[in-house]
Short mmCIF file of C-alpha atoms in Angstrom, two decimals:
data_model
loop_
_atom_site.label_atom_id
_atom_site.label_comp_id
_atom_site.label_asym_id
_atom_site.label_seq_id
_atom_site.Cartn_x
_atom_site.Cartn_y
_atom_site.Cartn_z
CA UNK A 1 125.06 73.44 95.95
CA UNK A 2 125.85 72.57 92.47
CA UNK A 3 127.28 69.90 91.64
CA UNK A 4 130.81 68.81 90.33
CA UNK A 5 131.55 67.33 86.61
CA UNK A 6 127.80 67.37 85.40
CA UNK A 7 127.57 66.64 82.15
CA UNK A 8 127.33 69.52 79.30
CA UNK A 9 123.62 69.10 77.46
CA UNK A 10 121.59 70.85 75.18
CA UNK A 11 119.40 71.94 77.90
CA UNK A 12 122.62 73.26 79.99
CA UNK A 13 124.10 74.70 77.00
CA UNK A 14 120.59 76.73 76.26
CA UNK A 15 120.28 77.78 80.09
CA UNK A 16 123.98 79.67 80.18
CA UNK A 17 123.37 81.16 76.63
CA UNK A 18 119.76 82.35 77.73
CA UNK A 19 117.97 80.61 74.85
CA UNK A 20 114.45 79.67 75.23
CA UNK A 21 114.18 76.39 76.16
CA UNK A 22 111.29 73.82 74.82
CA UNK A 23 110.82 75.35 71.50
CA UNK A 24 110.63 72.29 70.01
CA UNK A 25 112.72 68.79 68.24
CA UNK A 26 114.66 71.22 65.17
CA UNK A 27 116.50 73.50 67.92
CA UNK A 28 117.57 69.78 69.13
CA UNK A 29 117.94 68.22 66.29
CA UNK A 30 116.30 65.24 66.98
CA UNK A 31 113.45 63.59 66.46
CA UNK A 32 110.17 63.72 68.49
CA UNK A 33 109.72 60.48 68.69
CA UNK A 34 112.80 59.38 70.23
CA UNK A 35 113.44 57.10 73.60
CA UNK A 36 112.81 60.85 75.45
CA UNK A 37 109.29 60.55 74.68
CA UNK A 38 106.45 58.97 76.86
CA UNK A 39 103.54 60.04 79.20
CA UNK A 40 103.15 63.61 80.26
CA UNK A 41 101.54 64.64 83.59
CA UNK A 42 100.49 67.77 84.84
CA UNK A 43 102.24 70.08 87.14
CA UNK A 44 103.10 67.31 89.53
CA UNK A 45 104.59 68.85 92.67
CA UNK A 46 102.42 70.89 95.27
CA UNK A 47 98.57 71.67 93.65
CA UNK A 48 99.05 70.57 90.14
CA UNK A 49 98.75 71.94 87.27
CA UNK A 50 97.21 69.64 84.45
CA UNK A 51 98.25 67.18 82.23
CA UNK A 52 99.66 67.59 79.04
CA UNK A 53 99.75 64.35 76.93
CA UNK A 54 100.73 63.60 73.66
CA UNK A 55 103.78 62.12 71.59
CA UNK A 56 105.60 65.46 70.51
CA UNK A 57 108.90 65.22 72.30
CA UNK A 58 109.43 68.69 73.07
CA UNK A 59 112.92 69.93 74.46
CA UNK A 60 113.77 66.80 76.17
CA UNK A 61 113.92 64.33 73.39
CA UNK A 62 116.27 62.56 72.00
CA UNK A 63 117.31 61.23 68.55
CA UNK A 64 115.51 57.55 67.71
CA UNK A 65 117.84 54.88 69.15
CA UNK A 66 119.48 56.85 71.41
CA UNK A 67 119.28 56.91 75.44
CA UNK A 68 116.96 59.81 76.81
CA UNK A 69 118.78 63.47 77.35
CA UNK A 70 121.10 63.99 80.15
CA UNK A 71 120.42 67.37 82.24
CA UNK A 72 120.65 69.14 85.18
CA UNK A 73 117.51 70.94 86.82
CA UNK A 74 117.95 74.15 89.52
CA UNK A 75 115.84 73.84 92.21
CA UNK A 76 115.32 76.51 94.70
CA UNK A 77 113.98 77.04 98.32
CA UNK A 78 114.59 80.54 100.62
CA UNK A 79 115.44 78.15 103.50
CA UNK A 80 118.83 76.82 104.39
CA UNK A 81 120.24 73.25 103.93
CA UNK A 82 119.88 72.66 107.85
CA UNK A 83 116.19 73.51 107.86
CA UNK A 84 113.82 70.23 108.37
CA UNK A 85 112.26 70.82 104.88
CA UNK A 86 115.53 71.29 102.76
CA UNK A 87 116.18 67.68 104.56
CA UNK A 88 113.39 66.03 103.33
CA UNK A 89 113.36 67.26 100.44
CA UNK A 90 116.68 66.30 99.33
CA UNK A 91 115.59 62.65 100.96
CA UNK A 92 112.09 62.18 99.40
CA UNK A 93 112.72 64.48 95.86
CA UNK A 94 116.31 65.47 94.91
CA UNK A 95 117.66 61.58 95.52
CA UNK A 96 115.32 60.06 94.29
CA UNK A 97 114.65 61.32 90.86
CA UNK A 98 119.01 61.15 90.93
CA UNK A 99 118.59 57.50 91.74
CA UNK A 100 116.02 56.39 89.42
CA UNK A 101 117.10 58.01 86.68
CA UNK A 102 120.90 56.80 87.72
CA UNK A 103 122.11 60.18 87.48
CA UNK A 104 120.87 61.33 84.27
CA UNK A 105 118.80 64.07 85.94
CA UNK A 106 121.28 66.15 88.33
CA UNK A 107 119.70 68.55 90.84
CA UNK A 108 121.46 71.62 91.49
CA UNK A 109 119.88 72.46 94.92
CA UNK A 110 120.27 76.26 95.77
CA UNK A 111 118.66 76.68 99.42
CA UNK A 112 118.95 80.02 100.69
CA UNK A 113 121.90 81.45 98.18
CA UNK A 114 119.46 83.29 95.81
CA UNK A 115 118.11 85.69 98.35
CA UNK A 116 114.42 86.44 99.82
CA UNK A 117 111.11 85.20 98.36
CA UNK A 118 110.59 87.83 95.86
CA UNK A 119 114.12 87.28 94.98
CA UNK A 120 113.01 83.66 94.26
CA UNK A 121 110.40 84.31 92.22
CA UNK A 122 111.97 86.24 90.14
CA UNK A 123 114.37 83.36 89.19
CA UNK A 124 111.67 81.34 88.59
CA UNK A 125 109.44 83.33 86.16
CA UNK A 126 113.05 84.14 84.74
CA UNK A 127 114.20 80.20 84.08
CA UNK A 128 117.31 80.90 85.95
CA UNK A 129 115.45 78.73 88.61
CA UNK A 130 113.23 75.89 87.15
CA UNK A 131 111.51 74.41 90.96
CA UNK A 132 110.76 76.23 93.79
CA UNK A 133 109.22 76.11 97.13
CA UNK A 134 106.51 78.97 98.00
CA UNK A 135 104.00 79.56 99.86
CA UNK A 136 100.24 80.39 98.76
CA UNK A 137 100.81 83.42 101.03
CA UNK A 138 103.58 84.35 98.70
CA UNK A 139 101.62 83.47 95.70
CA UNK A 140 98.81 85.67 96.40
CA UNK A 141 100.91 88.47 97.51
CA UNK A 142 102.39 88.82 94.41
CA UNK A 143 100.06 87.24 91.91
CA UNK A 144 96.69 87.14 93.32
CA UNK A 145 95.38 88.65 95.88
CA UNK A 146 92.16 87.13 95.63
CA UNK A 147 93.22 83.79 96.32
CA UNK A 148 94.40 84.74 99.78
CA UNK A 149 92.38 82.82 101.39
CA UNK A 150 94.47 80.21 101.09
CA UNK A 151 97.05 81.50 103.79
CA UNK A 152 94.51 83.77 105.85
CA UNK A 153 93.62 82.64 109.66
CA UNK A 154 91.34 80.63 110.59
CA UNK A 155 90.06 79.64 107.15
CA UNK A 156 91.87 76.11 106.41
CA UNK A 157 91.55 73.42 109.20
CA UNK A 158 94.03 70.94 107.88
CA UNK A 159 96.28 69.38 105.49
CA UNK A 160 93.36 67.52 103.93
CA UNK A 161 90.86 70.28 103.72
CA UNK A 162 94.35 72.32 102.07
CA UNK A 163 94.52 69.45 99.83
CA UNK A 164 90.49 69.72 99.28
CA UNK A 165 90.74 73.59 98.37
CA UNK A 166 93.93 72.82 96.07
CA UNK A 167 91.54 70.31 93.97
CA UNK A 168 88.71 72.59 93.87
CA UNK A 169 89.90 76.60 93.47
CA UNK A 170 93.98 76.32 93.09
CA UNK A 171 94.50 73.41 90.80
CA UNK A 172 92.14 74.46 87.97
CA UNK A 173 93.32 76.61 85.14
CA UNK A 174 90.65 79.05 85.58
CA UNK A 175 91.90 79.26 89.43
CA UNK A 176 94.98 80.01 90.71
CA UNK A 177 97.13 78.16 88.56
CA UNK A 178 95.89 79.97 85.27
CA UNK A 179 97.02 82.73 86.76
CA UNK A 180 100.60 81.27 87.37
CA UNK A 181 100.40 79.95 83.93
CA UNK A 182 100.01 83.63 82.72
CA UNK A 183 103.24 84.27 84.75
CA UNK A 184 105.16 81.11 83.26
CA UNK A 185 104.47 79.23 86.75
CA UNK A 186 102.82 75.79 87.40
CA UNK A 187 101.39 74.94 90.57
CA UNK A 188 102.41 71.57 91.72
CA UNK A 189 101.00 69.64 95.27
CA UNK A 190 101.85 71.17 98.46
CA UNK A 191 103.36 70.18 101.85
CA UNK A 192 102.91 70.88 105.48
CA UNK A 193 105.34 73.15 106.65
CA UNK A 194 103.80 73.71 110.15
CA UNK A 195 100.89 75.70 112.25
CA UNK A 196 100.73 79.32 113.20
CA UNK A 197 100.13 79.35 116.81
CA UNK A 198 100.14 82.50 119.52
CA UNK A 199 102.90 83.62 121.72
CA UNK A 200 102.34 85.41 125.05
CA UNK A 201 102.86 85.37 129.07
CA UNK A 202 99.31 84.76 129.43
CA UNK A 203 97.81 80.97 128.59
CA UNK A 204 95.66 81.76 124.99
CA UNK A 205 92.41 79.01 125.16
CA UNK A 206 89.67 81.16 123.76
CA UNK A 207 88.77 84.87 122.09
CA UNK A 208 88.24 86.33 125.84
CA UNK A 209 92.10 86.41 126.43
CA UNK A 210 93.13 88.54 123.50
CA UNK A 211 91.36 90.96 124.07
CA UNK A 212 92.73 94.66 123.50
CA UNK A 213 96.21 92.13 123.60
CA UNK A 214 98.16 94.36 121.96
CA UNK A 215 99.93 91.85 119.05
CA UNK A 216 102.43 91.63 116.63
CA UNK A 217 101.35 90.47 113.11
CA UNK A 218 103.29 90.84 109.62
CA UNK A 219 101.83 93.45 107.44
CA UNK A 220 99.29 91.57 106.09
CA UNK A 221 95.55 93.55 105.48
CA UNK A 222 94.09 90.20 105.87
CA UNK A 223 95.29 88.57 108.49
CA UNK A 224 95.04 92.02 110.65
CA UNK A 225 91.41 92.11 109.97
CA UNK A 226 90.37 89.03 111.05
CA UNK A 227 92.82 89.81 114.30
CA UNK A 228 90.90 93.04 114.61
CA UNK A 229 87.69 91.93 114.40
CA UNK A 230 88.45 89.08 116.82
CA UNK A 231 89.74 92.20 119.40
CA UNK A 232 93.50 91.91 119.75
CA UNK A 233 95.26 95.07 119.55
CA UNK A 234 97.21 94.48 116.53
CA UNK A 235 100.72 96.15 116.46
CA UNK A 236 102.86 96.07 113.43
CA UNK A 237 106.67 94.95 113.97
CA UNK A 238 109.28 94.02 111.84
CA UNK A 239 110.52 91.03 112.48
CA UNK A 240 114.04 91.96 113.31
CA UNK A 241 112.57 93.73 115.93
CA UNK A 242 110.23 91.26 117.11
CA UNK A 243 112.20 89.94 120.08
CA UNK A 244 112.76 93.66 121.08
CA UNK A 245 109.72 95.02 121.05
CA UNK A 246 108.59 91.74 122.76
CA UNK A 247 111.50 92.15 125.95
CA UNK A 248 110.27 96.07 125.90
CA UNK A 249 106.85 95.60 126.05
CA UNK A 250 106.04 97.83 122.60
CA UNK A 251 103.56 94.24 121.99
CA UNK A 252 102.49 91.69 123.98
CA UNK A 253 101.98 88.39 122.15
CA UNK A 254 102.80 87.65 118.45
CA UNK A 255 101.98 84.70 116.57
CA UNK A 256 103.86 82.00 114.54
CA UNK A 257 105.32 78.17 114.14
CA UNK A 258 107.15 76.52 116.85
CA UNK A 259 110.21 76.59 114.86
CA UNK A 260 109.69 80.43 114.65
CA UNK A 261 109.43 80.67 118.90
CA UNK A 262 112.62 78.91 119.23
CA UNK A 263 114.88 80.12 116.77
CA UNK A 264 114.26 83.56 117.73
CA UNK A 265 114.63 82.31 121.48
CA UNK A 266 111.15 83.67 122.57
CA UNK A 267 110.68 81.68 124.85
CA UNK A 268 113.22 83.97 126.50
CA UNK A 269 110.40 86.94 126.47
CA UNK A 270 106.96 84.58 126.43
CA UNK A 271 106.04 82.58 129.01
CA UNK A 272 103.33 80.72 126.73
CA UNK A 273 103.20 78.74 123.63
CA UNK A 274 99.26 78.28 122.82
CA UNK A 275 98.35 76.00 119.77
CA UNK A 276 95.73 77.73 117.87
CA UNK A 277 96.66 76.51 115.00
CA UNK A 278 95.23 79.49 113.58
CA UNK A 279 97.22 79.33 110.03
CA UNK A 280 98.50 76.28 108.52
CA UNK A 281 101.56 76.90 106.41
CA UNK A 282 102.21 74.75 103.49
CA UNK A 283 104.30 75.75 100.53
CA UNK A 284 103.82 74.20 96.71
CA UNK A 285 106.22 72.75 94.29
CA UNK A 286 106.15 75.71 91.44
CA UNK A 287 107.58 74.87 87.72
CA UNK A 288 108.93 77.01 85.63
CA UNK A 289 106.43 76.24 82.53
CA UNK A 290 109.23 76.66 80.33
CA UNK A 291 111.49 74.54 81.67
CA UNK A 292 108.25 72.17 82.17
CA UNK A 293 107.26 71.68 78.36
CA UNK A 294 110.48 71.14 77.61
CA UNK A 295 110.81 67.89 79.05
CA UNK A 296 109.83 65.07 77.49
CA UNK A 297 106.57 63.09 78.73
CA UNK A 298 108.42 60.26 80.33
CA UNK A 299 110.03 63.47 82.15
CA UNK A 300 107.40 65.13 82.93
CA UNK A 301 106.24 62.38 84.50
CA UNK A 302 108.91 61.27 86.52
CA UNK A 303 109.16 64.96 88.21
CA UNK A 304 105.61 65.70 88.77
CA UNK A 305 105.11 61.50 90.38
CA UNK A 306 108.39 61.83 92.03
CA UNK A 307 106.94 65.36 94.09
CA UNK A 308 103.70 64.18 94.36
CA UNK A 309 105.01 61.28 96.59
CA UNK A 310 107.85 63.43 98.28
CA UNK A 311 105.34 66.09 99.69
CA UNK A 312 103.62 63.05 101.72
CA UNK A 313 106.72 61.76 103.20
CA UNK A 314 108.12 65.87 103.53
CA UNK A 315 104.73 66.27 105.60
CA UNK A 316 105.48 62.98 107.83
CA UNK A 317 109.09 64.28 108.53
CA UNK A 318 108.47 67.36 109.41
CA UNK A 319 105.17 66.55 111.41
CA UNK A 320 107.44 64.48 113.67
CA UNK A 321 109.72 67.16 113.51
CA UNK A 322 107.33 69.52 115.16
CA UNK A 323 106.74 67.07 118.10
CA UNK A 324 110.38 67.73 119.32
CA UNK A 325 109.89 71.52 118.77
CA UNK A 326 106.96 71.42 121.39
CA UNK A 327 109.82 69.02 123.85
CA UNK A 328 112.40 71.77 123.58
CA UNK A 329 110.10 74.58 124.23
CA UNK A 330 109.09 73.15 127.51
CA UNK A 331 112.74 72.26 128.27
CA UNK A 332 113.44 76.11 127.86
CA UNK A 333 110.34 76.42 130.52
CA UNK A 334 108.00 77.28 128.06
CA UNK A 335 104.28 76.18 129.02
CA UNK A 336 102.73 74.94 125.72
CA UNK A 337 99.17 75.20 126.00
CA UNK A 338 98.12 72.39 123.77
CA UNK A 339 95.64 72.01 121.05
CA UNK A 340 92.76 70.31 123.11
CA UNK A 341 93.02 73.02 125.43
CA UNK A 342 92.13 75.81 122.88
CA UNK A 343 88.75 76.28 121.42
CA UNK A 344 89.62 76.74 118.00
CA UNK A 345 85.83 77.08 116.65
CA UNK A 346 85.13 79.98 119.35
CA UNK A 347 88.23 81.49 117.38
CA UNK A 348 86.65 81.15 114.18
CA UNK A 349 83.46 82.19 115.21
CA UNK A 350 84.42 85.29 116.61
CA UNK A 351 86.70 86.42 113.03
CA UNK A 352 83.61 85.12 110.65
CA UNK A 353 82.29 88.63 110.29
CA UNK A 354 85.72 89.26 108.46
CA UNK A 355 86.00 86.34 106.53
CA UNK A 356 83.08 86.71 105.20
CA UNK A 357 83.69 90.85 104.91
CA UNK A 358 87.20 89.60 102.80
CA UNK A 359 85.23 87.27 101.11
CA UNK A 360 82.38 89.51 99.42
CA UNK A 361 85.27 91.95 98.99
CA UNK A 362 88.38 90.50 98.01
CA UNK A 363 88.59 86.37 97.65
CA UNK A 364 87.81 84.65 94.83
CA UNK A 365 85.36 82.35 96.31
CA UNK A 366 83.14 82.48 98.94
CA UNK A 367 84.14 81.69 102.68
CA UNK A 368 81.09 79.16 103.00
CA UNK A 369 82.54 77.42 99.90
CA UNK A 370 85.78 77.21 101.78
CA UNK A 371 84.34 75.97 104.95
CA UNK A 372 82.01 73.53 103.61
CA UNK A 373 85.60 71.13 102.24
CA UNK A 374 86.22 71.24 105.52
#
């Protein structure tokens, strides 16, 4: 929530009027080479974006002599202040750029006031909203379909092959990111948010027991053809009506995070929790580019450093997190069929024919390229 008695800056003054921000030292009146100045890094955050060096001070700086520019920066996420990863990231981002900048730099966290994801985005390609959280899922949906792939089953193993793919087709400006560019978005690094796993009252270990399985998937083209093609029936839902048509028997199974199964008390309707860790979620720090070239370098820098070391300890917290999750689904009498237990590669095997169908059609890169950063 925002804060009380922040102090009234140029930047703050420019955000309520709606004036472009970063369009250079005159609008400020001050000189470039003031005490705002310094180094410049990329896109810090989740997958980021690139560097941008250099001495001019841009909307950040400062007049010679005098201490670097007060401000306050909006950051946004769709989930609420409760959720695991609103914690951390108030613990391992929000206090500590507050605390090393000794409250200079106020964040104005707004976590789940501003609506849905789309509703998100739109404040950040607007400026109303200068860091978000997202998902590549969400990225691709509305950006990109071609980079998909990044948020399709059974395609990323881990968070270090993610962080692999990030480097190698995200990251670059001629890959995701200069896409978001195009949109006034930078990609920054990404964090674990958890793994998409499969719900039923039937144990899940290999392809044999989904068959004609008749389950519930979001409307995703991708994800339902790799489903397809590995033979469960799959059954569009909303997912207000997930636990319904669950109890009712419209579907069988669906598929999700832990977190998912117990705050929509399936384990009430499914028997079985079965780590397939067919989808690892992550989401990215995104920038408003805007709001990014108008900080200073010293700025820049703090952010982008300050996100790059909050998604590791972000990914520790809510790692452990996840580890309870699995304790209080078998509490509820849930019988979590763990990871060891699943054949994961039979999985893959059995959906290659339509990742490698989505990737002559529709990604941006080839499956094999994908799998060999594994």
């Amino acid at each position: 929530m925002a804060r009380e008695s922040k102090p009234t800056t140029r930047r703050s003054v420019l955000k309520r009027g709606g004036i472009a921000l970063g369009v250079g030292a005159g609008l400020a009146g001050c000189s470039g080479n003031g005490g705002g100045g310094g180094d410049t890094t990329d896109g810090g955050g989740d997958s980021d974006g690139g560097d941008s060096g250099g001495d001019s001070g841009g909307g950040a700086t400062t007049t010679a002599g005098s201490s670097a520019e007060e401000f306050e920066l909006t950051f946004a996420t769709t989930q609420p202040p409760e959720n695991v990863s609103v914690k951390a990231a108030q613990e391992h981002f929000i206090d500590v750029i507050e605390e090393e900048t000794d409250g200079r730099i106020t964040v104005d966290l707004q976590a789940a006031t501003l609506g849905g994801t789309e509703d998100n985005l739109d404040a950040l390609e607007a400026g109303t909203v200068d860091i978000l959280h997202e998902s590549p899922t969400a990225l691709s949906q509305r950006f990109a379909t071609e980079y998909s792939f990044a948020g399709d089953p059974f395609v990323i193993e881990d968070m270090e092959h993610y962080h692999a793919v990030t480097e190698e087709f995200l990251k670059p400006e001629d890959g995701l990111n200069g896409i978001l560019l195009d949109n006034g978005i930078r990609l920054g690094d990404a964090f674990y948010v958890g793994n998409r796993c499969y719900t039923s009252n039937t144990p899940v270990t290999s392809p044999e027991d989904v068959q004609g399985m008749k389950l519930r998937l979001p409307q995703y083209e991708t994800w339902t053809s790799v489903w397809d093609e590995i033979g469960a029936d799959v059954t569009p839902v909303a997912y207000d009506e997930l636990y319904s048509a669950l109890q009712t028997g419209v579907v069988d199974a669906s598929e999700g995070p832990i977190s998912q199964f117990l705050a929509v008390s399936l384990y009430e309707v499914q028997s079985h929790f079965s780590v397939t860790n067919h989808l690892l979620d992550t989401k990215h720090f995104l920038y408003n580019e805007e709001f990014f070239q108008g900080l200073s370098d010293s700025d820049q820098e703090l952010i982008t450093s300050t996100a790059a070391d909050a998604v590791e300890g972000m990914t520790s917290d809510i790692k452990s997190r996840e580890q309870d999750l699995y304790d209080q689904a078998r509490d509820e009498g849930t019988t979590v069929v763990t990871a060891d237990e699943v054949d994961r590669d039979a999985f893959v095997e059995a959906g290659q024919p339509a990742l490698e169908e989505l990737s002559d059609s529709r990604w941006a890169v080839s499956i094999g390229d994908v799998q060999d950063l594994a």
